[in-house]
Amino acid sequence: MLNKGLGSWIHKRRVKSGADIALILDDYQLSYAQLATRIDRLAAVFAERGVTSGTRVAFLGGNHPAFLETLFACNMLGAIFVPLNVRLAPVELNYALNDSGSQMLICLENLDDQARLALQDSSVREYLTVSNTPEAPSEYETALHASSGNYRDTAVSLEDASIILYTSGTTGKPKGAVLTHQNLTWNSLNVLVDYDVTSKTVALLIAPLFHTASLGMGALPVLLKGGTLVLQERFVPAEVLQAIEKHGVTSLSGVPTTYQLLAEDPAWAQTDISTLKMLTCGGSAVPVRVLEAYEARGLGFSGGYGMTETSPGATSLRAEHTRAKMGSAGLPHFFTSVRIVDGLGADLPAGEVGEILISGPNVIKEYWQRPDATESSYYDGGWFRSGDMGYLDEDGYLFISDRLKDMIISGGENIYPAEVEQAIMEIPEVESVAVIGVSDEKWGEVPWAVLVLKEGAELDTEALINHLNGRLARYKIPRTAVFTDSLPRTASGKIRKAELRNQFGAAQS
């Protein structure tokens, strides 16, 4: 085949496992053969509308078969897929469309109003809407059914761009991370080596596919292996539990809050989750109380660390090591390497905190049209600067300390908010927390905790400090607790600590 990239995957799956179920959304199912036919038809539609090698095609929508159909149809033609975050404001969407130079936008119908605002003064020339109900009448389905659908084997190399994913942009404008076919293929191979993904895997995707973890760690490895994806359009704990039981889900991915809400749902105890074999958790370490809730039902958590720029996996922690390496993000993925360096780029010994550097075929080589950002993001030519702080223990396991820019320096001591936040999350009354540095005449900075409590719960600063005494060094314990109804977050769900620092008078980094 001429196509060495992702565009060939579903065509090959049609030959190897055509009758097997590839996608499920509610009661709608597509076999690999049916999915391949739809992708062939969509690729022909794109080609008829001027999409060719290098053309950018954007998609606005959540977990829907059309998301994956658009991705693979683009990659069949050598075009570049640009998934957009549905939580972005129209002006932010417009920026991503114009920065990427997207010529076409595919959009779910419920987001049409938002999309049309974003399309004003944009580079987009072709626009197709898709019904939120699969195969219901829409511009997208009409075009598919009128298409010739002949398979197109286009020359695509592993070094060619497959996807442009825009980072959250906590400061300045978001950057477009260029993920090549090589990046995504090797990341998928890392997942297959380090996790128990098989052709019998039934993976429930509850995080949006436009987030790199859901796509790179969930969808693509499972499709490469020939397993089944169960798409969940929104996260409602009761509906997730129903889907696990209905479809015999074997694999589930989420963040600590996801698993906490599932375990607290009234249906938790009565739901048959006996088919579950693999739980993966990213974003932060699993609080002990959540870990115990799942261990009581015979389940453990695999963890890991990564980012958009690593497609996204950098490290993985197998479930059997979760207790022994509590708080660790695990070992580097099989085909990936990790270093810890000081401010001058020199390697640090085990146990010493420094910046995390990552290298491997899953690591991006550039940001879209941002040579300045690309140049400043690498050491020694190929080691990506994560901007995260951490250390390796004597066994090579990675422990994340915090974001470099979020580190608090109090009286000459380094305080890593993630460590403090993890200890605070052990308190049952706490829903979420952010620890920030606030200016102090004596110490330079002191830590403050900004907390959201569970509905009806009560907690004061004294109780918080009493909980942390003996768990953390005294200089790490927040001087003040601030209680609020919600924490400001980016479109991808990350807490905007810069806003909290501005609000509470923190020293600026």
Short mmCIF file of C-alpha atoms in Angstrom, two decimals:
data_model
loop_
_atom_site.label_atom_id
_atom_site.label_comp_id
_atom_site.label_asym_id
_atom_site.label_seq_id
_atom_site.Cartn_x
_atom_site.Cartn_y
_atom_site.Cartn_z
CA MET A 1 0.00 0.00 0.00
CA LEU A 2 1.10 3.55 -0.71
CA ASN A 3 -0.49 4.86 2.50
CA LYS A 4 1.79 4.06 5.43
CA GLY A 5 -0.24 6.11 7.92
CA LEU A 6 -3.51 6.02 9.83
CA GLY A 7 -5.53 6.27 6.64
CA SER A 8 -4.81 2.60 5.92
CA TRP A 9 -5.80 1.26 9.34
CA ILE A 10 -9.54 0.72 8.92
CA HIS A 11 -9.09 -0.58 5.36
CA LYS A 12 -6.76 -3.25 6.74
CA ARG A 13 -9.16 -3.98 9.60
CA ARG A 14 -11.94 -4.52 7.04
CA VAL A 15 -9.86 -7.35 5.60
CA LYS A 16 -8.76 -8.84 8.92
CA SER A 17 -11.88 -8.41 11.08
CA GLY A 18 -14.65 -6.93 8.94
CA ALA A 19 -17.54 -8.52 10.84
CA ASP A 20 -16.30 -7.44 14.28
CA ILE A 21 -17.91 -4.42 15.95
CA ALA A 22 -15.75 -1.31 15.78
CA LEU A 23 -18.00 1.43 17.19
CA ILE A 24 -21.05 1.61 19.45
CA LEU A 25 -23.07 4.71 20.32
CA ASP A 26 -26.18 3.91 22.35
CA ASP A 27 -27.96 1.29 20.18
CA TYR A 28 -26.08 2.21 17.00
CA GLN A 29 -23.27 -0.09 15.90
CA LEU A 30 -20.77 -0.19 13.07
CA SER A 31 -18.69 -3.20 12.12
CA TYR A 32 -15.18 -2.64 10.78
CA ALA A 33 -16.47 -3.36 7.27
CA GLN A 34 -19.30 -0.84 7.63
CA LEU A 35 -16.98 1.76 9.12
CA ALA A 36 -14.47 1.27 6.30
CA THR A 37 -17.20 1.75 3.68
CA ARG A 38 -18.36 4.99 5.29
CA ILE A 39 -14.77 6.26 5.50
CA ASP A 40 -14.24 5.42 1.81
CA ARG A 41 -17.36 7.38 0.91
CA LEU A 42 -16.38 10.33 3.05
CA ALA A 43 -12.87 10.43 1.56
CA ALA A 44 -14.46 10.61 -1.89
CA VAL A 45 -16.70 13.47 -0.72
CA PHE A 46 -13.66 15.33 0.58
CA ALA A 47 -11.70 14.75 -2.63
CA GLU A 48 -14.61 16.03 -4.74
CA ARG A 49 -14.59 19.22 -2.63
CA GLY A 50 -10.93 19.92 -3.10
CA VAL A 51 -9.37 18.17 -0.12
CA THR A 52 -5.95 16.83 -0.99
CA SER A 53 -2.58 16.14 0.62
CA GLY A 54 -1.86 18.76 3.28
CA THR A 55 -5.38 20.27 3.36
CA ARG A 56 -6.62 20.95 6.87
CA VAL A 57 -10.10 19.70 7.76
CA ALA A 58 -11.58 20.70 11.13
CA PHE A 59 -14.19 18.90 13.21
CA LEU A 60 -16.40 20.42 15.91
CA GLY A 61 -18.16 17.84 18.02
CA GLY A 62 -17.85 15.32 20.79
CA ASN A 63 -17.80 11.52 20.87
CA HIS A 64 -19.61 10.64 17.66
CA PRO A 65 -18.77 8.17 14.86
CA ALA A 66 -18.34 11.12 12.47
CA PHE A 67 -15.31 12.27 14.49
CA LEU A 68 -13.39 9.08 13.70
CA GLU A 69 -14.78 8.85 10.16
CA THR A 70 -13.49 12.36 9.46
CA LEU A 71 -10.08 11.60 10.98
CA PHE A 72 -9.52 8.47 8.91
CA ALA A 73 -11.00 9.95 5.70
CA CYS A 74 -8.62 12.91 6.00
CA ASN A 75 -5.66 10.63 6.56
CA MET A 76 -6.61 8.47 3.57
CA LEU A 77 -6.04 11.53 1.38
CA GLY A 78 -2.97 12.80 3.21
CA ALA A 79 -5.02 15.67 4.62
CA ILE A 80 -4.59 16.93 8.20
CA PHE A 81 -7.34 16.56 10.80
CA VAL A 82 -7.99 19.48 13.18
CA PRO A 83 -10.28 18.48 16.09
CA LEU A 84 -11.77 21.45 17.96
CA ASN A 85 -12.76 21.65 21.60
CA VAL A 86 -16.53 22.20 21.86
CA ARG A 87 -16.09 24.26 25.02
CA LEU A 88 -14.19 27.01 23.20
CA ALA A 89 -15.87 30.34 22.56
CA PRO A 90 -16.55 31.26 18.89
CA VAL A 91 -13.62 33.70 18.87
CA GLU A 92 -11.31 30.93 20.11
CA LEU A 93 -12.64 28.53 17.48
CA ASN A 94 -12.12 31.19 14.83
CA TYR A 95 -8.49 31.54 15.92
CA ALA A 96 -7.88 27.79 15.60
CA LEU A 97 -9.56 27.64 12.18
CA ASN A 98 -7.53 30.55 10.83
CA ASP A 99 -4.25 29.59 12.49
CA SER A 100 -4.49 26.08 10.99
CA GLY A 101 -5.80 27.41 7.68
CA SER A 102 -8.63 24.87 7.75
CA GLN A 103 -10.52 24.74 4.44
CA MET A 104 -13.41 22.58 5.64
CA LEU A 105 -15.39 22.23 8.87
CA ILE A 106 -17.55 19.24 9.87
CA CYS A 107 -19.86 20.10 12.75
CA LEU A 108 -22.48 18.32 14.85
CA GLU A 109 -25.86 19.99 14.42
CA ASN A 110 -26.29 20.97 18.06
CA LEU A 111 -23.18 23.16 17.71
CA ASP A 112 -24.25 24.84 14.45
CA ASP A 113 -24.92 28.27 16.01
CA GLN A 114 -21.53 28.27 17.70
CA ALA A 115 -19.83 27.15 14.50
CA ARG A 116 -21.45 29.80 12.30
CA LEU A 117 -20.16 32.53 14.57
CA ALA A 118 -16.69 30.99 14.40
CA LEU A 119 -16.86 30.77 10.59
CA GLN A 120 -17.14 34.53 10.13
CA ASP A 121 -13.95 35.87 8.52
CA SER A 122 -12.41 32.39 8.61
CA SER A 123 -10.40 30.36 6.13
CA VAL A 124 -13.16 27.71 5.85
CA ARG A 125 -14.75 27.29 2.41
CA GLU A 126 -16.73 24.06 2.90
CA TYR A 127 -19.11 23.38 5.79
CA LEU A 128 -21.07 20.19 6.53
CA THR A 129 -23.36 19.52 9.48
CA VAL A 130 -23.91 16.06 10.99
CA SER A 131 -26.96 14.93 12.94
CA ASN A 132 -26.23 14.07 16.55
CA THR A 133 -28.19 10.87 15.90
CA PRO A 134 -25.98 8.64 13.71
CA GLU A 135 -27.20 8.16 10.12
CA ALA A 136 -30.16 10.53 10.64
CA PRO A 137 -30.77 12.92 7.71
CA SER A 138 -28.11 15.65 7.48
CA GLU A 139 -25.85 17.35 4.94
CA TYR A 140 -23.12 14.90 5.93
CA GLU A 141 -25.26 11.78 5.36
CA THR A 142 -26.65 13.12 2.09
CA ALA A 143 -23.12 13.65 0.79
CA LEU A 144 -22.04 10.18 1.94
CA HIS A 145 -24.93 8.41 0.24
CA ALA A 146 -24.30 10.27 -3.02
CA SER A 147 -20.61 9.39 -2.97
CA SER A 148 -18.96 6.81 -5.22
CA GLY A 149 -16.91 5.60 -2.26
CA ASN A 150 -14.09 3.99 -4.18
CA TYR A 151 -11.11 3.22 -1.94
CA ARG A 152 -8.24 5.65 -2.47
CA ASP A 153 -4.72 4.45 -1.70
CA THR A 154 -2.85 7.76 -1.51
CA ALA A 155 0.87 8.02 -0.84
CA VAL A 156 1.30 9.05 2.82
CA SER A 157 4.49 8.62 4.82
CA LEU A 158 4.84 8.15 8.57
CA GLU A 159 6.62 11.53 8.74
CA ASP A 160 3.58 13.38 7.30
CA ALA A 161 1.29 15.36 9.58
CA SER A 162 -1.87 13.54 10.66
CA ILE A 163 -3.46 15.86 13.23
CA ILE A 164 -3.06 19.39 14.54
CA LEU A 165 -4.16 19.54 18.18
CA TYR A 166 -4.38 22.90 19.91
CA THR A 167 -3.02 23.13 23.42
CA SER A 168 -5.02 24.75 26.19
CA GLY A 169 -3.14 28.04 26.15
CA THR A 170 -3.08 29.00 29.83
CA THR A 171 -0.94 31.95 28.73
CA GLY A 172 -1.03 33.58 25.31
CA LYS A 173 -2.59 32.02 22.23
CA PRO A 174 -2.93 28.23 21.94
CA LYS A 175 -0.26 26.44 19.92
CA GLY A 176 -1.05 23.79 17.33
CA ALA A 177 0.88 20.61 18.11
CA VAL A 178 1.59 18.75 14.87
CA LEU A 179 1.15 15.01 15.45
CA THR A 180 2.51 12.91 12.62
CA HIS A 181 1.40 9.44 11.59
CA GLN A 182 4.62 8.21 13.17
CA ASN A 183 3.83 9.92 16.48
CA LEU A 184 0.36 8.38 16.68
CA THR A 185 1.45 4.95 15.48
CA TRP A 186 4.30 4.66 17.97
CA ASN A 187 2.13 5.97 20.79
CA SER A 188 -0.41 3.26 19.96
CA LEU A 189 2.36 0.65 19.98
CA ASN A 190 3.47 1.92 23.41
CA VAL A 191 -0.07 1.42 24.68
CA LEU A 192 -0.31 -2.08 23.22
CA VAL A 193 3.01 -3.07 24.80
CA ASP A 194 2.40 -1.53 28.23
CA TYR A 195 -1.34 -2.12 28.71
CA ASP A 196 -3.53 -5.19 28.24
CA VAL A 197 -5.34 -4.12 25.06
CA THR A 198 -6.56 -7.05 22.94
CA SER A 199 -8.94 -7.67 20.03
CA LYS A 200 -11.55 -8.52 22.69
CA THR A 201 -11.19 -5.16 24.46
CA VAL A 202 -14.43 -3.20 24.80
CA ALA A 203 -13.31 0.31 25.74
CA LEU A 204 -15.78 2.90 27.00
CA LEU A 205 -14.70 6.41 26.01
CA ILE A 206 -16.15 8.98 28.38
CA ALA A 207 -13.56 11.73 27.87
CA PRO A 208 -13.99 13.77 24.66
CA LEU A 209 -12.11 12.49 21.64
CA PHE A 210 -10.84 16.00 20.93
CA HIS A 211 -8.65 15.55 24.02
CA THR A 212 -5.41 13.81 23.22
CA ALA A 213 -5.68 11.23 26.03
CA SER A 214 -9.04 9.90 24.87
CA LEU A 215 -7.92 9.72 21.25
CA GLY A 216 -4.31 8.60 21.66
CA MET A 217 -4.55 6.33 24.69
CA GLY A 218 -8.09 5.09 24.13
CA ALA A 219 -9.49 5.12 20.60
CA LEU A 220 -6.51 4.61 18.30
CA PRO A 221 -4.79 1.69 20.08
CA VAL A 222 -8.10 -0.18 20.40
CA LEU A 223 -8.92 0.29 16.70
CA LEU A 224 -5.38 -0.72 15.72
CA LYS A 225 -5.82 -3.94 17.71
CA GLY A 226 -9.33 -4.61 16.38
CA GLY A 227 -11.28 -4.08 19.59
CA THR A 228 -14.54 -2.22 20.17
CA LEU A 229 -15.09 1.41 21.15
CA VAL A 230 -18.21 2.39 23.08
CA LEU A 231 -18.70 6.13 22.66
CA GLN A 232 -20.29 8.13 25.47
CA GLU A 233 -21.55 11.56 24.41
CA ARG A 234 -21.48 13.04 27.91
CA PHE A 235 -20.37 12.04 31.37
CA VAL A 236 -23.37 11.15 33.52
CA PRO A 237 -22.31 8.62 36.18
CA ALA A 238 -25.55 6.62 36.09
CA GLU A 239 -25.41 6.39 32.27
CA VAL A 240 -21.78 5.30 32.36
CA LEU A 241 -22.58 2.53 34.81
CA GLN A 242 -25.49 1.41 32.61
CA ALA A 243 -23.20 1.32 29.56
CA ILE A 244 -20.61 -0.79 31.39
CA GLU A 245 -23.23 -3.40 32.22
CA LYS A 246 -25.06 -3.25 28.86
CA HIS A 247 -22.01 -3.57 26.60
CA GLY A 248 -19.74 -5.70 28.78
CA VAL A 249 -17.11 -2.97 28.96
CA THR A 250 -13.63 -4.27 29.78
CA SER A 251 -11.65 -1.01 29.76
CA LEU A 252 -12.38 2.42 31.18
CA SER A 253 -10.26 5.60 31.26
CA GLY A 254 -10.81 8.74 33.25
CA VAL A 255 -9.47 11.22 35.79
CA PRO A 256 -9.75 10.86 39.58
CA THR A 257 -12.96 12.91 39.73
CA THR A 258 -14.55 10.63 37.13
CA TYR A 259 -13.94 7.55 39.23
CA GLN A 260 -14.94 9.30 42.43
CA LEU A 261 -18.32 10.31 40.97
CA LEU A 262 -18.94 6.79 39.66
CA ALA A 263 -18.23 5.25 43.08
CA GLU A 264 -20.51 7.80 44.78
CA ASP A 265 -23.45 7.21 42.41
CA PRO A 266 -26.45 5.42 44.00
CA ALA A 267 -26.31 2.75 41.28
CA TRP A 268 -22.66 1.86 42.00
CA ALA A 269 -23.31 -1.01 44.40
CA GLN A 270 -26.01 -2.62 42.24
CA THR A 271 -24.25 -2.34 38.85
CA ASP A 272 -22.61 -5.45 37.42
CA ILE A 273 -19.07 -4.33 36.59
CA SER A 274 -17.61 -7.82 36.54
CA THR A 275 -16.44 -7.45 32.91
CA LEU A 276 -14.12 -4.56 33.80
CA LYS A 277 -10.47 -5.58 33.68
CA MET A 278 -8.52 -2.37 33.10
CA LEU A 279 -8.97 1.05 34.66
CA THR A 280 -6.57 3.79 33.62
CA CYS A 281 -6.38 7.13 35.35
CA GLY A 282 -4.55 10.25 34.25
CA GLY A 283 -4.34 13.88 35.24
CA SER A 284 -3.21 13.28 38.83
CA ALA A 285 -2.71 10.51 41.36
CA VAL A 286 -5.78 8.59 42.51
CA PRO A 287 -6.86 9.65 46.03
CA VAL A 288 -6.64 6.80 48.52
CA ARG A 289 -10.38 6.82 49.26
CA VAL A 290 -11.15 6.35 45.55
CA LEU A 291 -8.53 3.63 45.22
CA GLU A 292 -10.06 1.77 48.15
CA ALA A 293 -13.59 1.98 46.69
CA TYR A 294 -12.44 0.14 43.56
CA GLU A 295 -10.15 -2.28 45.36
CA ALA A 296 -13.20 -3.36 47.38
CA ARG A 297 -14.66 -4.57 44.07
CA GLY A 298 -11.48 -6.28 42.93
CA LEU A 299 -10.20 -3.52 40.66
CA GLY A 300 -6.94 -1.59 40.52
CA PHE A 301 -5.77 1.41 38.56
CA SER A 302 -3.15 1.79 35.88
CA GLY A 303 -1.76 5.29 35.69
CA GLY A 304 0.47 7.36 33.53
CA TYR A 305 1.78 10.73 32.52
CA GLY A 306 1.86 12.54 29.22
CA MET A 307 0.75 15.54 27.22
CA THR A 308 -0.43 16.54 23.77
CA GLU A 309 3.16 16.86 22.58
CA THR A 310 3.90 13.20 23.38
CA SER A 311 0.80 11.92 21.53
CA PRO A 312 0.18 11.72 24.58
CA GLY A 313 1.83 8.87 26.52
CA ALA A 314 5.20 9.34 28.24
CA THR A 315 5.04 6.93 31.20
CA SER A 316 2.79 4.16 32.47
CA LEU A 317 2.20 2.57 35.87
CA ARG A 318 0.69 -0.91 35.92
CA ALA A 319 -2.09 -1.60 38.41
CA GLU A 320 -0.06 -4.15 40.37
CA HIS A 321 2.47 -1.42 41.22
CA THR A 322 -0.01 1.27 42.27
CA ARG A 323 0.30 0.58 46.00
CA ALA A 324 4.04 -0.06 46.05
CA LYS A 325 4.71 3.10 44.01
CA MET A 326 1.92 5.25 45.43
CA GLY A 327 1.85 8.63 43.74
CA SER A 328 4.13 7.60 40.89
CA ALA A 329 3.39 8.14 37.20
CA GLY A 330 5.27 4.95 36.42
CA LEU A 331 8.09 3.95 34.08
CA PRO A 332 8.76 5.41 30.63
CA HIS A 333 6.71 3.77 27.88
CA PHE A 334 8.54 1.00 26.05
CA PHE A 335 9.63 3.13 23.09
CA THR A 336 10.01 6.39 25.04
CA SER A 337 12.76 7.82 27.28
CA VAL A 338 12.61 10.27 30.20
CA ARG A 339 15.32 12.41 31.83
CA ILE A 340 15.36 14.81 34.77
CA VAL A 341 17.59 17.87 34.36
CA ASP A 342 18.52 21.02 36.23
CA GLY A 343 18.19 24.56 34.90
CA LEU A 344 21.30 24.13 32.76
CA GLY A 345 20.16 20.86 31.18
CA ALA A 346 22.44 18.61 33.23
CA ASP A 347 21.07 15.24 34.35
CA LEU A 348 20.10 14.95 38.01
CA PRO A 349 20.53 11.87 40.22
CA ALA A 350 17.63 9.81 41.57
CA GLY A 351 15.46 11.66 44.05
CA GLU A 352 16.36 15.18 42.93
CA VAL A 353 13.62 17.35 41.44
CA GLY A 354 14.16 18.93 38.04
CA GLU A 355 12.46 19.47 34.72
CA ILE A 356 11.12 16.39 32.94
CA LEU A 357 12.48 15.84 29.41
CA ILE A 358 10.95 13.29 27.03
CA SER A 359 12.26 11.69 23.86
CA GLY A 360 10.91 9.07 21.47
CA PRO A 361 9.12 8.54 18.15
CA ASN A 362 5.85 9.58 19.80
CA VAL A 363 7.17 13.08 20.58
CA ILE A 364 6.21 15.87 18.19
CA LYS A 365 8.88 17.72 16.22
CA GLU A 366 7.12 21.04 15.81
CA TYR A 367 4.28 23.39 16.53
CA TRP A 368 2.22 24.55 13.57
CA GLN A 369 3.85 27.67 12.08
CA ARG A 370 5.55 28.50 15.40
CA PRO A 371 9.30 28.07 14.89
CA ASP A 372 9.97 30.19 17.98
CA ALA A 373 7.92 27.90 20.22
CA THR A 374 9.42 24.83 18.56
CA GLU A 375 13.00 25.97 19.08
CA SER A 376 12.47 26.82 22.76
CA SER A 377 10.80 23.49 23.53
CA TYR A 378 13.76 21.16 23.02
CA TYR A 379 17.12 20.37 24.63
CA ASP A 380 19.92 18.64 22.73
CA GLY A 381 17.92 18.56 19.51
CA GLY A 382 15.44 15.86 20.45
CA TRP A 383 14.49 16.07 24.12
CA PHE A 384 11.15 17.78 24.63
CA ARG A 385 10.95 20.17 27.56
CA SER A 386 7.72 19.27 29.36
CA GLY A 387 7.62 22.30 31.65
CA ASP A 388 6.79 19.87 34.45
CA MET A 389 8.91 19.23 37.52
CA GLY A 390 9.55 15.75 38.89
CA TYR A 391 12.11 13.16 39.92
CA LEU A 392 13.01 9.55 39.22
CA ASP A 393 13.36 7.14 42.14
CA GLU A 394 16.08 4.49 42.39
CA ASP A 395 13.98 2.09 40.28
CA GLY A 396 13.42 4.63 37.49
CA TYR A 397 9.79 5.43 38.39
CA LEU A 398 8.71 9.00 37.69
CA PHE A 399 7.10 11.17 40.34
CA ILE A 400 5.50 14.45 39.25
CA SER A 401 6.14 17.41 41.51
CA ASP A 402 4.36 20.19 39.63
CA ARG A 403 4.36 22.58 36.73
CA LEU A 404 7.57 24.59 36.63
CA LYS A 405 5.63 27.85 36.62
CA ASP A 406 3.37 26.75 39.51
CA MET A 407 6.18 25.88 41.91
CA ILE A 408 6.07 27.99 45.12
CA ILE A 409 9.31 29.25 46.68
CA SER A 410 8.73 30.01 50.36
CA GLY A 411 11.69 31.07 52.51
CA GLY A 412 14.05 29.40 50.04
CA GLU A 413 12.13 26.10 50.13
CA ASN A 414 10.51 24.69 46.98
CA ILE A 415 6.86 23.71 47.43
CA TYR A 416 5.15 21.63 44.75
CA PRO A 417 1.39 22.29 44.85
CA ALA A 418 0.49 18.85 43.44
CA GLU A 419 1.91 17.18 46.54
CA VAL A 420 -0.13 19.43 48.85
CA GLU A 421 -3.27 19.03 46.73
CA GLN A 422 -2.98 15.25 46.88
CA ALA A 423 -2.88 15.36 50.69
CA ILE A 424 -5.88 17.72 50.81
CA MET A 425 -7.89 15.47 48.49
CA GLU A 426 -7.77 12.79 51.19
CA ILE A 427 -10.30 14.89 53.12
CA PRO A 428 -13.77 13.46 52.34
CA GLU A 429 -15.47 16.86 52.32
CA VAL A 430 -13.26 18.24 49.51
CA GLU A 431 -14.56 18.16 45.93
CA SER A 432 -11.56 19.87 44.30
CA VAL A 433 -8.60 22.04 45.30
CA ALA A 434 -5.89 24.28 43.90
CA VAL A 435 -2.85 25.33 45.91
CA ILE A 436 -1.24 28.61 44.84
CA GLY A 437 1.59 30.86 46.01
CA VAL A 438 0.55 34.22 47.51
CA SER A 439 2.96 37.11 48.11
CA ASP A 440 4.32 37.41 51.64
CA GLU A 441 6.68 40.11 52.95
CA LYS A 442 8.61 37.72 55.18
CA TRP A 443 8.74 34.50 53.18
CA GLY A 444 8.41 35.78 49.61
CA GLU A 445 5.49 33.43 48.99
CA VAL A 446 3.29 31.26 51.15
CA PRO A 447 0.86 28.55 50.01
CA TRP A 448 -2.88 29.13 50.03
CA ALA A 449 -5.51 26.45 49.33
CA VAL A 450 -8.55 27.34 47.23
CA LEU A 451 -11.19 24.67 47.79
CA VAL A 452 -14.55 23.56 46.49
CA LEU A 453 -16.45 21.45 49.02
CA LYS A 454 -18.98 18.76 48.27
CA GLU A 455 -22.60 19.83 48.50
CA GLY A 456 -23.65 20.15 52.13
CA ALA A 457 -20.13 19.54 53.47
CA GLU A 458 -18.41 21.77 56.04
CA LEU A 459 -14.71 22.43 56.58
CA ASP A 460 -12.68 25.33 57.96
CA THR A 461 -9.03 26.35 57.84
CA GLU A 462 -8.29 24.90 61.26
CA ALA A 463 -9.65 21.48 60.30
CA LEU A 464 -7.65 21.57 57.06
CA ILE A 465 -4.41 22.38 58.87
CA ASN A 466 -5.07 19.71 61.51
CA HIS A 467 -5.46 17.13 58.72
CA LEU A 468 -2.17 18.14 57.10
CA ASN A 469 -0.12 18.32 60.30
CA GLY A 470 2.15 15.28 60.33
CA ARG A 471 1.45 14.54 56.69
CA LEU A 472 3.45 17.43 55.27
CA ALA A 473 6.36 19.58 56.40
CA ARG A 474 5.05 22.68 58.13
CA TYR A 475 6.30 25.06 55.41
CA LYS A 476 4.18 23.18 52.85
CA ILE A 477 0.93 23.54 54.80
CA PRO A 478 -1.33 26.31 53.43
CA ARG A 479 -1.54 29.38 55.66
CA THR A 480 -5.09 30.09 54.53
CA ALA A 481 -8.00 28.17 53.05
CA VAL A 482 -10.36 29.97 50.68
CA PHE A 483 -13.70 28.36 49.90
CA THR A 484 -15.42 28.92 46.57
CA ASP A 485 -18.21 27.44 44.45
CA SER A 486 -15.98 26.55 41.49
CA LEU A 487 -12.43 26.78 40.19
CA PRO A 488 -11.63 28.53 36.89
CA ARG A 489 -10.60 26.02 34.25
CA THR A 490 -9.31 25.93 30.70
CA ALA A 491 -11.34 24.36 27.90
CA SER A 492 -9.58 21.05 28.56
CA GLY A 493 -10.40 21.14 32.27
CA LYS A 494 -7.06 22.30 33.68
CA ILE A 495 -7.29 24.73 36.60
CA ARG A 496 -6.28 28.27 35.64
CA LYS A 497 -3.93 28.92 38.51
CA ALA A 498 -2.79 32.21 37.00
CA GLU A 499 -6.32 33.56 37.51
CA LEU A 500 -6.32 32.40 41.11
CA ARG A 501 -2.92 34.00 41.70
CA ASN A 502 -4.18 37.27 40.23
CA GLN A 503 -7.34 37.12 42.32
CA PHE A 504 -5.53 36.53 45.60
CA GLY A 505 -2.51 38.74 45.02
CA ALA A 506 0.12 36.08 44.36
CA ALA A 507 3.59 36.92 43.17
CA GLN A 508 3.74 36.83 39.39
CA SER A 509 5.99 34.33 37.67
#
